[in-house]
CSV table of C-alpha atoms and ligand atoms in Angstrom, one decimal:
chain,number,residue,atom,x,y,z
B,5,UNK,CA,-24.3,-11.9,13.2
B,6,UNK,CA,-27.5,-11.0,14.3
B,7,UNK,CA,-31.1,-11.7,13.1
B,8,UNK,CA,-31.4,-9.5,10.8
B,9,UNK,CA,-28.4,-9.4,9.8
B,10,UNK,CA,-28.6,-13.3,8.8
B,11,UNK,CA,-32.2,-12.1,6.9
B,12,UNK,CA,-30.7,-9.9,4.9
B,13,UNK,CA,-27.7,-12.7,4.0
B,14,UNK,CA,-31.1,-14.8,3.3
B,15,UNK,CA,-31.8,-12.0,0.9
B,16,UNK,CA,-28.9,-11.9,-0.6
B,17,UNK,CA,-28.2,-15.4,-1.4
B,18,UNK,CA,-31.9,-15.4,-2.9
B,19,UNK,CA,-30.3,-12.5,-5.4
B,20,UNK,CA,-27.9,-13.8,-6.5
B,21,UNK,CA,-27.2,-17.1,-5.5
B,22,UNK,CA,-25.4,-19.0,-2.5
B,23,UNK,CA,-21.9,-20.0,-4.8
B,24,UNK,CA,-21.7,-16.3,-5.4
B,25,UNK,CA,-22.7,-14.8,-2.1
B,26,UNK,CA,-20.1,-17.3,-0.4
B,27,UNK,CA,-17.6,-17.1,-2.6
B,28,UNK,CA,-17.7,-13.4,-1.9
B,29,UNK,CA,-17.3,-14.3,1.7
B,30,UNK,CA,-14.6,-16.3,1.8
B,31,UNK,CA,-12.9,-13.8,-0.6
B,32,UNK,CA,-13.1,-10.7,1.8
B,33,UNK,CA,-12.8,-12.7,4.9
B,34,UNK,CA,-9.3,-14.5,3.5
B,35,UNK,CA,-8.1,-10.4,1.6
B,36,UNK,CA,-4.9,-9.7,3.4
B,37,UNK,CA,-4.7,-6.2,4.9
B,38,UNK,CA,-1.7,-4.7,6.4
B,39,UNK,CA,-1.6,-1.9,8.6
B,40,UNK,CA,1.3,0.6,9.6
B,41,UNK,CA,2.9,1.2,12.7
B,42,UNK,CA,3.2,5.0,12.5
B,43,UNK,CA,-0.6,4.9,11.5
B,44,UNK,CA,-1.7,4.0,14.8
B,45,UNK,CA,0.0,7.4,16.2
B,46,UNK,CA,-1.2,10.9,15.6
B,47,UNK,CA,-0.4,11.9,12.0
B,48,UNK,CA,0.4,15.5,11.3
B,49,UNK,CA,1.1,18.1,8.6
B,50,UNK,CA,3.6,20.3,8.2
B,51,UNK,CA,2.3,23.0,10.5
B,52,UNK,CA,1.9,20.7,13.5
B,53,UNK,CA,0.6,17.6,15.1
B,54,UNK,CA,-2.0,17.8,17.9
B,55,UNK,CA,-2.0,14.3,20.0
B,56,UNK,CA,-5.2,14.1,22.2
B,57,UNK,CA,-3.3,12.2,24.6
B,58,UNK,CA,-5.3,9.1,24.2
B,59,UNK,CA,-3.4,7.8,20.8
B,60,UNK,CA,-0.3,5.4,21.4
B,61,UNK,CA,2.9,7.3,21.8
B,62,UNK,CA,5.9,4.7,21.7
B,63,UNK,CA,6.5,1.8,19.4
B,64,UNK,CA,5.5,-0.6,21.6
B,65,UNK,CA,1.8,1.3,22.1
B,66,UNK,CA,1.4,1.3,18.9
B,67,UNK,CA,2.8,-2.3,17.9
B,68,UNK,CA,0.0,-3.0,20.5
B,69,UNK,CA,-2.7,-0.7,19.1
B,70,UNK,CA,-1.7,-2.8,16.2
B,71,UNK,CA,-2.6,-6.1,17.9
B,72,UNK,CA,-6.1,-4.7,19.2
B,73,UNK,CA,-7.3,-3.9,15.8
B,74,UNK,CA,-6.4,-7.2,14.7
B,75,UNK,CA,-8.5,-9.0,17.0
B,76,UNK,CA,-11.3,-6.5,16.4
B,77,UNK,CA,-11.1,-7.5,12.3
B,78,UNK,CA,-9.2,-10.2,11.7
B,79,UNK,CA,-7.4,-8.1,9.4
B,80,UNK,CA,-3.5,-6.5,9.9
B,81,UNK,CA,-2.2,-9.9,10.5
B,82,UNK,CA,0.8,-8.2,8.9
B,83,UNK,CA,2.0,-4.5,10.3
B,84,UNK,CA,4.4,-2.7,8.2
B,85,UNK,CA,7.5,-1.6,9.7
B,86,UNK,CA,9.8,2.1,8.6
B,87,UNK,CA,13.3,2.3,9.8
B,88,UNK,CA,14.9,4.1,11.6
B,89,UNK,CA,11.2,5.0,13.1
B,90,UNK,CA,10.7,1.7,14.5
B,91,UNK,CA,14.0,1.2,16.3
B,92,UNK,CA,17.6,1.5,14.8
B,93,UNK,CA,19.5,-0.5,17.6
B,94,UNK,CA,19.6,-4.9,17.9
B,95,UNK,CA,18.1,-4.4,21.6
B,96,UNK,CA,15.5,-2.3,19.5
B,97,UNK,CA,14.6,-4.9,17.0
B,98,UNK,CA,14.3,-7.5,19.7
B,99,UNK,CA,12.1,-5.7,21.8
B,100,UNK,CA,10.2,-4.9,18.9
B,101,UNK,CA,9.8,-9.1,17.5
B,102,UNK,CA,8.4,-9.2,21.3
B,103,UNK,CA,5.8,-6.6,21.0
B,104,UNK,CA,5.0,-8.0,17.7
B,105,UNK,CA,4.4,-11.4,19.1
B,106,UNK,CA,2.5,-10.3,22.0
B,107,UNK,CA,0.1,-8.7,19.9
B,108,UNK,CA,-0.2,-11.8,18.1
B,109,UNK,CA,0.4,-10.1,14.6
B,110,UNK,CA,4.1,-10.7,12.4
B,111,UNK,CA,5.9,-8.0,10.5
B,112,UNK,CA,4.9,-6.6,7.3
B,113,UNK,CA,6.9,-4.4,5.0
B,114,UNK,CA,10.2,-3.4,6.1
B,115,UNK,CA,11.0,0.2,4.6
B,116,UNK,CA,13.2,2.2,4.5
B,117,UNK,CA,13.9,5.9,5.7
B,118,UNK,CA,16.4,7.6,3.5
B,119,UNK,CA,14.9,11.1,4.7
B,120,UNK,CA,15.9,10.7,8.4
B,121,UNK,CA,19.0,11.9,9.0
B,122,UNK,CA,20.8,10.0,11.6
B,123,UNK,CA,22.9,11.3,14.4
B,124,UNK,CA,26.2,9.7,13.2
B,125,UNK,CA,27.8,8.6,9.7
B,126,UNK,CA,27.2,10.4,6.4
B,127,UNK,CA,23.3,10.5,6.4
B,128,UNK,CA,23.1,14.1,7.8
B,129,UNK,CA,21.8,17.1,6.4
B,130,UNK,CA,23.5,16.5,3.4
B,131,UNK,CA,20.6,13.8,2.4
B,132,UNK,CA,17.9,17.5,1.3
B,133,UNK,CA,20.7,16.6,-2.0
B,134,UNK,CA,19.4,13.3,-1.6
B,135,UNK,CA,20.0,9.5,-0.8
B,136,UNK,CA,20.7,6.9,-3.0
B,137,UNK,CA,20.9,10.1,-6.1
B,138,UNK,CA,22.9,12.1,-3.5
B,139,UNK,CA,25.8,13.8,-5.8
B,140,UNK,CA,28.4,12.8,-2.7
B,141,UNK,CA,29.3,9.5,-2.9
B,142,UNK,CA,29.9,8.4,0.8
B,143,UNK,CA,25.8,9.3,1.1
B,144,UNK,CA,24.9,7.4,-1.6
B,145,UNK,CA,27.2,4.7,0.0
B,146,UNK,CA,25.6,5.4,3.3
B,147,UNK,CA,22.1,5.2,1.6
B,148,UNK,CA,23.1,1.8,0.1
B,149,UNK,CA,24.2,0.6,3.7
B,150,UNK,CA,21.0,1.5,5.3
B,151,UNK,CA,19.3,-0.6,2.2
B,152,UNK,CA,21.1,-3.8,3.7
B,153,UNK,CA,20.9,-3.3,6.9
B,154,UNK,CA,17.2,-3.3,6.4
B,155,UNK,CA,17.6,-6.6,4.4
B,156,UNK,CA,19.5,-7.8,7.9
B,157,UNK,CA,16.0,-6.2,10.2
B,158,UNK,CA,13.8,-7.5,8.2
B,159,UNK,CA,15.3,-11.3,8.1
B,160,UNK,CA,16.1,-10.6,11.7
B,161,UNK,CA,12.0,-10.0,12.2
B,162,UNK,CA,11.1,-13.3,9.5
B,163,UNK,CA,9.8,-10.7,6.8
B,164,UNK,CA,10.4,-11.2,3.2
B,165,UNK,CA,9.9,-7.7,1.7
B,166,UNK,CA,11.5,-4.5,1.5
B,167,UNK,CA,10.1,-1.5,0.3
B,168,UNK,CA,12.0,2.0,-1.5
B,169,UNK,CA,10.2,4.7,-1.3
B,170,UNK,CA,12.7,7.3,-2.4
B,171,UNK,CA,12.2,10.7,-1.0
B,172,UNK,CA,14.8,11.8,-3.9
B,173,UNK,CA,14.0,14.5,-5.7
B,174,UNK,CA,15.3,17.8,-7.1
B,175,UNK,CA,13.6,21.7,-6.5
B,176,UNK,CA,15.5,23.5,-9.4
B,177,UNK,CA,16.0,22.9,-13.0
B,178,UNK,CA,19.6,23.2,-12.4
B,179,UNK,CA,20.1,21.5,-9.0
B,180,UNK,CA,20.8,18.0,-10.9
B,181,UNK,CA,21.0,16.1,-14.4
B,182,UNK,CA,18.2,13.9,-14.9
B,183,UNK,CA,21.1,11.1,-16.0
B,184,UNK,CA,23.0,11.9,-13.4
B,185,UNK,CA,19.9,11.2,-11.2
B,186,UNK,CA,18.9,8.2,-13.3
B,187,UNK,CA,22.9,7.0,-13.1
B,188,UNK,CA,23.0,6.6,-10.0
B,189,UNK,CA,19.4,5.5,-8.9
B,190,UNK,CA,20.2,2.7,-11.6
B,191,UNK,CA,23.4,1.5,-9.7
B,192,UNK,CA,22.5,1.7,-6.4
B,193,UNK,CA,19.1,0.5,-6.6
B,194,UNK,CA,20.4,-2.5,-8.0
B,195,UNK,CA,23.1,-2.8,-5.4
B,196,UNK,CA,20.6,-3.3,-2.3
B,197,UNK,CA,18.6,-5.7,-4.7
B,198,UNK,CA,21.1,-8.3,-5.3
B,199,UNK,CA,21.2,-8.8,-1.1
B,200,UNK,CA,18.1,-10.4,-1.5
B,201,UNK,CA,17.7,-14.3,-1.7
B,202,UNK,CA,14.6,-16.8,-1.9
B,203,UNK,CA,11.8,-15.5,-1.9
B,204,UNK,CA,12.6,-12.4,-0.5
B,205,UNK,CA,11.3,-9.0,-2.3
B,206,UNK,CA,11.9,-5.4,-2.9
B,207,UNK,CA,8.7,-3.2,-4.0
B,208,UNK,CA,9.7,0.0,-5.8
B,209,UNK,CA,7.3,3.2,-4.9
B,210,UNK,CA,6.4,6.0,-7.4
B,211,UNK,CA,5.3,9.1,-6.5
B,212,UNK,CA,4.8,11.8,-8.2
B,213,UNK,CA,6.2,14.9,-6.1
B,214,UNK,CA,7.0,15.5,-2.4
B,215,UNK,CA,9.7,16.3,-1.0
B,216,UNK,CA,11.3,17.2,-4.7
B,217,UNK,CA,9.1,20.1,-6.2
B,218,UNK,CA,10.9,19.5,-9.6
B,219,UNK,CA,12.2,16.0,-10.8
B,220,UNK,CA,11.6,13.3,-8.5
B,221,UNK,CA,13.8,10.4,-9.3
B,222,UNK,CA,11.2,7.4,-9.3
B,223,UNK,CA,8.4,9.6,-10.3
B,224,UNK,CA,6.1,7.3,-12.2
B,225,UNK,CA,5.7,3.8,-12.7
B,226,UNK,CA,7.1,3.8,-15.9
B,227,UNK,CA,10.2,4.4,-13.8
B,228,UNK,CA,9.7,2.0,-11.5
B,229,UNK,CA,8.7,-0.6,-13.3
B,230,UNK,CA,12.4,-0.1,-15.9
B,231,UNK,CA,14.0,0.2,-12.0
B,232,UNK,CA,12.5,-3.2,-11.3
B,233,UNK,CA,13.3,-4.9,-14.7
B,234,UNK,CA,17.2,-3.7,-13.8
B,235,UNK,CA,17.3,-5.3,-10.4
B,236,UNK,CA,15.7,-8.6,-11.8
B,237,UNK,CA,12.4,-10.5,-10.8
B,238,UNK,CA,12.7,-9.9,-7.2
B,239,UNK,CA,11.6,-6.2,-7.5
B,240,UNK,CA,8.0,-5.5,-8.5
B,241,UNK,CA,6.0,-2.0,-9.1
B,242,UNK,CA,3.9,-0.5,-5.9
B,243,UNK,CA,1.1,1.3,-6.7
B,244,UNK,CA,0.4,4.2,-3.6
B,245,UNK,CA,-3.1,5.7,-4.9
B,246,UNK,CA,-2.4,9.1,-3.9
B,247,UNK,CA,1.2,9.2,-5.8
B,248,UNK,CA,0.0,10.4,-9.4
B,249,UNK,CA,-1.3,13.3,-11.2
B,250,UNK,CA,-4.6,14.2,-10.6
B,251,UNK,CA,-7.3,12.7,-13.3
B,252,UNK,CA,-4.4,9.9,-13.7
B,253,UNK,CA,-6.4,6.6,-14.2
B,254,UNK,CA,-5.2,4.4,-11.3
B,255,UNK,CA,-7.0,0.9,-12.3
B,256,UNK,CA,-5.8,1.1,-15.9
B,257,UNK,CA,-2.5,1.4,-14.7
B,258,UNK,CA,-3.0,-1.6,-12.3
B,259,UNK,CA,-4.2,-3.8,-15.4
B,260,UNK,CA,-1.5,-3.2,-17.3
B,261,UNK,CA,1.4,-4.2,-14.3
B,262,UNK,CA,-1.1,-7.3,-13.6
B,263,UNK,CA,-0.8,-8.3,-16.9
B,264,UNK,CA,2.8,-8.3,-17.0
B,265,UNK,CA,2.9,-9.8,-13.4
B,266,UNK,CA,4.7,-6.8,-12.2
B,267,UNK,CA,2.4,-5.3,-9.3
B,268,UNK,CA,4.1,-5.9,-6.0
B,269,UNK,CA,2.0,-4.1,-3.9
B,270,UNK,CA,-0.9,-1.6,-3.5
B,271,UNK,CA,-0.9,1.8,-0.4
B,272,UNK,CA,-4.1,2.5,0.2
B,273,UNK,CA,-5.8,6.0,1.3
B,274,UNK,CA,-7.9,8.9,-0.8
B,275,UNK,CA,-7.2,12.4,-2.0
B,276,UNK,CA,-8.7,15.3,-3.4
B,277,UNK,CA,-5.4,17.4,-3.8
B,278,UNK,CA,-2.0,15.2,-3.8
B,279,UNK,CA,-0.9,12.6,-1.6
B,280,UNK,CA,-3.0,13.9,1.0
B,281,UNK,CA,-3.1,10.4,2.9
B,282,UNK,CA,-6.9,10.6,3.8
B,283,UNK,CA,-9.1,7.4,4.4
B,284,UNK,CA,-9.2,4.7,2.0
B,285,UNK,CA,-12.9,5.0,0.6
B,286,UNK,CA,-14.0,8.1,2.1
B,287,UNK,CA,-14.0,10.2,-0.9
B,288,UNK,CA,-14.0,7.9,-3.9
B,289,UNK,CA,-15.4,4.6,-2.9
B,290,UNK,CA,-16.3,3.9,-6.9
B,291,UNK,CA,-12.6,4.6,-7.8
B,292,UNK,CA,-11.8,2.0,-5.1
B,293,UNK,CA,-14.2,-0.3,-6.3
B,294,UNK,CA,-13.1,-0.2,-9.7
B,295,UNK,CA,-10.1,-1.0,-9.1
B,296,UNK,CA,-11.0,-3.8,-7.3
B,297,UNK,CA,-12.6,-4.9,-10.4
B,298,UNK,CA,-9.7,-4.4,-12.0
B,299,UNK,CA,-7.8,-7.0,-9.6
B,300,UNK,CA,-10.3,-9.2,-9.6
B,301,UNK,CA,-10.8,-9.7,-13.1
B,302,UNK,CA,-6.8,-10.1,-13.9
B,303,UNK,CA,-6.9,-12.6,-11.4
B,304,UNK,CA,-9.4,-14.4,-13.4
B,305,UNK,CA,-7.8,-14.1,-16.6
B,306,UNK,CA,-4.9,-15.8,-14.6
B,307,UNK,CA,-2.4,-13.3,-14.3
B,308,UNK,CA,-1.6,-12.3,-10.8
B,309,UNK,CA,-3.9,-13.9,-7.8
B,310,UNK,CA,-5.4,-10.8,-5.5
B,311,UNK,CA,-4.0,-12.4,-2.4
B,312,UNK,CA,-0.9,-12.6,-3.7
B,313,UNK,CA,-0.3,-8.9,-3.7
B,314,UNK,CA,0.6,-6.6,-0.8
B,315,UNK,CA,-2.2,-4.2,0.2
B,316,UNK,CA,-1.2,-1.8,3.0
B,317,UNK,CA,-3.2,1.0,4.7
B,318,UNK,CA,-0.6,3.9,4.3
B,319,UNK,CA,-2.5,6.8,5.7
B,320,UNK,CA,-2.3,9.6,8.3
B,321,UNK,CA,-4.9,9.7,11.1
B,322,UNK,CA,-4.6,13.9,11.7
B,323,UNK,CA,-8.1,14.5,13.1
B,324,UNK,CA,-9.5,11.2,14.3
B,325,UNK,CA,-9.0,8.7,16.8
B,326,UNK,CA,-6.1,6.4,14.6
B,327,UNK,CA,-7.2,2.9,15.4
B,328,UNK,CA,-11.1,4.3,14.4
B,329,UNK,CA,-9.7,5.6,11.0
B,330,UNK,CA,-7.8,2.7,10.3
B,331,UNK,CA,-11.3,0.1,10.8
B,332,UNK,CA,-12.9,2.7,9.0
B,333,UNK,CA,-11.0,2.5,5.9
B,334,UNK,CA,-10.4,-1.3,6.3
B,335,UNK,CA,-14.6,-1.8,5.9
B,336,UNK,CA,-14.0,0.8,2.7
B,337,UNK,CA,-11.9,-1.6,1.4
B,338,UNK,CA,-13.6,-4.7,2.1
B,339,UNK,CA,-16.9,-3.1,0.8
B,340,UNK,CA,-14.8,-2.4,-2.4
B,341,UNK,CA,-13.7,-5.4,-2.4
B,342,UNK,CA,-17.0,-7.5,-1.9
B,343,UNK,CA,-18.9,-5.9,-4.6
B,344,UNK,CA,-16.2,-6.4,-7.2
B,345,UNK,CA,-16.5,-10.1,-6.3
B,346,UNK,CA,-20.1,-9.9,-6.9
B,347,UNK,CA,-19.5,-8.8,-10.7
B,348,UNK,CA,-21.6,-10.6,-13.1
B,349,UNK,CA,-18.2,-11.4,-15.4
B,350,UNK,CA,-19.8,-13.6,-18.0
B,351,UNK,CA,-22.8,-11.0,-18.4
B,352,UNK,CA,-20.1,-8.4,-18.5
B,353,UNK,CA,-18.0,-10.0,-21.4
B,354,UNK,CA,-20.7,-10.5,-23.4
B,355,UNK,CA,-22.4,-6.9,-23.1
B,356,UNK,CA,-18.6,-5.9,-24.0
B,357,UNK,CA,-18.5,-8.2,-27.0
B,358,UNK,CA,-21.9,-6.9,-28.0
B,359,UNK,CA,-20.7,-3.5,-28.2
B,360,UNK,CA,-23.0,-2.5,-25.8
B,361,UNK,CA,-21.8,-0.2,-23.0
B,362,UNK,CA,-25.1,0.6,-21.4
B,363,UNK,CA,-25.2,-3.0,-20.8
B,364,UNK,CA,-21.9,-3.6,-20.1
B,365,UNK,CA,-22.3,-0.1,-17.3
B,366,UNK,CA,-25.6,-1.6,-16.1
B,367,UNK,CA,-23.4,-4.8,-15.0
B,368,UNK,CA,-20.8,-2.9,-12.9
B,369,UNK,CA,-23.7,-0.8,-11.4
B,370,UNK,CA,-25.6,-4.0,-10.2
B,371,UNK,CA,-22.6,-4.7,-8.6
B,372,UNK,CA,-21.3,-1.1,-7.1
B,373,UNK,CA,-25.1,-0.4,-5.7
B,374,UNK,CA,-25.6,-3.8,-3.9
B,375,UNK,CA,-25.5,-3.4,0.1
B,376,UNK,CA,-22.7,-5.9,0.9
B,377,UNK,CA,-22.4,-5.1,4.8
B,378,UNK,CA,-24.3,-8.4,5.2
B,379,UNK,CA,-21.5,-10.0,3.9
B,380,UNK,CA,-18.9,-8.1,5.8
B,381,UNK,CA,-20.6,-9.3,8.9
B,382,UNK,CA,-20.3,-12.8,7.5
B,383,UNK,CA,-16.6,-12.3,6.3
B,384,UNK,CA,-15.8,-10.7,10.1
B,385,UNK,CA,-17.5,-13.8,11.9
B,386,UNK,CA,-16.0,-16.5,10.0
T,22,RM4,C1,5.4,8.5,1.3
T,22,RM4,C2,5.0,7.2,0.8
T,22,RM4,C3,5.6,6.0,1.5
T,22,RM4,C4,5.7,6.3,3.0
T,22,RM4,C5,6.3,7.6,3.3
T,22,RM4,C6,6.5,8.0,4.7
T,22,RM4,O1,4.6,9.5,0.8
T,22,RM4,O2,3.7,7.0,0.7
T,22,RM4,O3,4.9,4.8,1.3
T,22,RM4,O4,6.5,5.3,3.6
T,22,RM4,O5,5.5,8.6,2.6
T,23,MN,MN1,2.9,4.9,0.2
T,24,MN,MN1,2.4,8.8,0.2
């Protein structure tokens, strides 16, 4: 830090006190945030991807990419991992525990791809009917067997957690019965869950639409959390924020999985028009910060403990330089973060109690409007 950076700390502490103002560092500075591996490459849409030549190309760049942008922030200790992407052979998976290590970061997330078709075995084209919904059994069996093997990578790479995203979906009202579709999720979902052991975890992703245009099969997290309370308490609910319906409240839906200890994990990026994968922050820093708040204050109510959650940048870097984007969005969410730890709780309870919401507004805005980046700096140094 420099001078006046360490001034306006000075200032800060003065404000609002140095428990508070340190507490608030040692929270962002000890937030777990993992990064992708894909996000470090050139992102694209569907009418093309335009690399400037400079972004990592390979696995191994961007394992490595991965490694610089840890040492820059101390954050994406952790780098979550999709399969087949990331290699599909055992020579693959060891080279890729050596990149890891030489980057001096560990693996993440271990998810799985059921919407690549591989070049052998029953996942072919046949998987635009579907994977683990897929009407043809020997796909859904396939589906299942990818499932596991990802259980084998990810023990193979000394990760704990698997996550379905399930690109399953249907375009037409006819195309397939919603029990059908729920039949089958039901069984095979539960068939890669009971691989698991220990501590091990599988987080179950909602989203709302995309690929399916019609009736995707995990489509909410009322689905997903029923689909986790099937496979037992080794599955928990992950939020993505830019898997709803518009105007959807996204930090009301976090209390009430936090309450029931049922939030697994959190993707983080922003949105104007669907899952548009943007930078976390950039359009609705206030909707991150509430839900911050909303973290924070079910952790002290004692229901699930911040750190204990898996937060993961899952976001596509289309225009600008990747590794830029990705510390970009990282200071979005530790600025989020920071100010919800600065939250005058007590005052806010009892403004709430009082039935006064100007109050109880004026509380959150104290919060929201105070310039944290002194304690960013802090956070970053320590
Ligand atoms: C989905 C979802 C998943 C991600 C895939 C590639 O929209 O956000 O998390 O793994 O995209
Ligand atoms: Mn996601
Ligand atoms: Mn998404």
């Amino acid at each position: 830090m420099d001078a006046r950076q360490e001034k306006e700390l000075a200032l800060l502490v003065e404000k609002l006190g140095k428990k508070t103002v340190n507490a608030a560092v040692r929270k962002v500075a000890t937030l777990p945030v993992e990064v992708l591996s894909w996000g470090f490459g050139r992102g694209g849409t569907r009418f093309g991807t335009y690399p400037s030549g400079k972004e990592p190309g390979t696995v191994a760049q961007r394992i490595a990419a991965a490694g610089k942008f840890h040492k820059r922030t101390g954050k994406g200790a952790t780098v979550a991992l999709h399969f087949p992407w990331d290699g599909t052979t055992a020579k693959d998976i060891a080279a890729l525990a050596g990149w890891l290590k030489k980057a001096g970061v560990r693996p993440g997330t271990i998810n799985l791809n059921l919407f690549s078709m591989r070049p052998t075995g029953a996942l072919d084209a046949r998987i635009r009917f579907g994977s683990l919904t897929n009407p043809v059994a020997a796909v859904r069996k396939a589906s299942v067997a990818h499932g596991l093997e990802c259980i084998r990578i990810m023990r193979k790479l000394g990760s704990d957690t698997i996550v379905l995203w399930l690109p399953d979906g249907t375009n037409s009202p006819g195309q397939m019965s919603f029990f059908d579709q729920a039949d089958r999720l039901d069984e095979t979902a539960k068939a890669i869950c009971k691989e698991l052991r220990g501590r091990e975890k599988m987080l179950i992703e909602y989203k709302l639409f995309e690929p399916g245009f019609y009736a995707t099969a995990i489509q909410d997290y009322a689905r997903s959390r029923e689909l986790c309370r099937l496979c037992g308490p080794k599955a928990k609910v992950l939020v993505d924020l830019g898997h709803h319906p518009k105007c959807t409240n996204v930090e009301q839906i976090i209390a009430h999985l936090v309450r029931d200890g049922d939030l697994g994990g959190f993707h983080f990026n922003d949105s104007i028009y669907a899952d548009d994968d943007l930078a976390t922050g950039s359009l609705h820093p206030a909707q991150l910060f509430r839900i911050c708040c909303t973290l924070v204050e079910g952790e002290l109510r004692g229901y699930q403990k911040v750190n204990r959650i898996a937060f993961m940048i899952d976001q596509s870097h289309n225009i600008k330089d990747p590794l830029d984007e990705m510390v970009e969005s990282t200071v979005n969410i530790e600025t989020a973060y920071a100010k919800a730890r600065l939250v005058d709780w007590d005052a806010l309870k009892k403004a709430q109690d009082a039935c006064d919401p100007s109050a109880a507004d004026a509380v959150l805005r104290d919060a929201f409007l105070t310039d944290v980046r002194p304690i960013l700096a802090k956070a970053r140094e320590t």
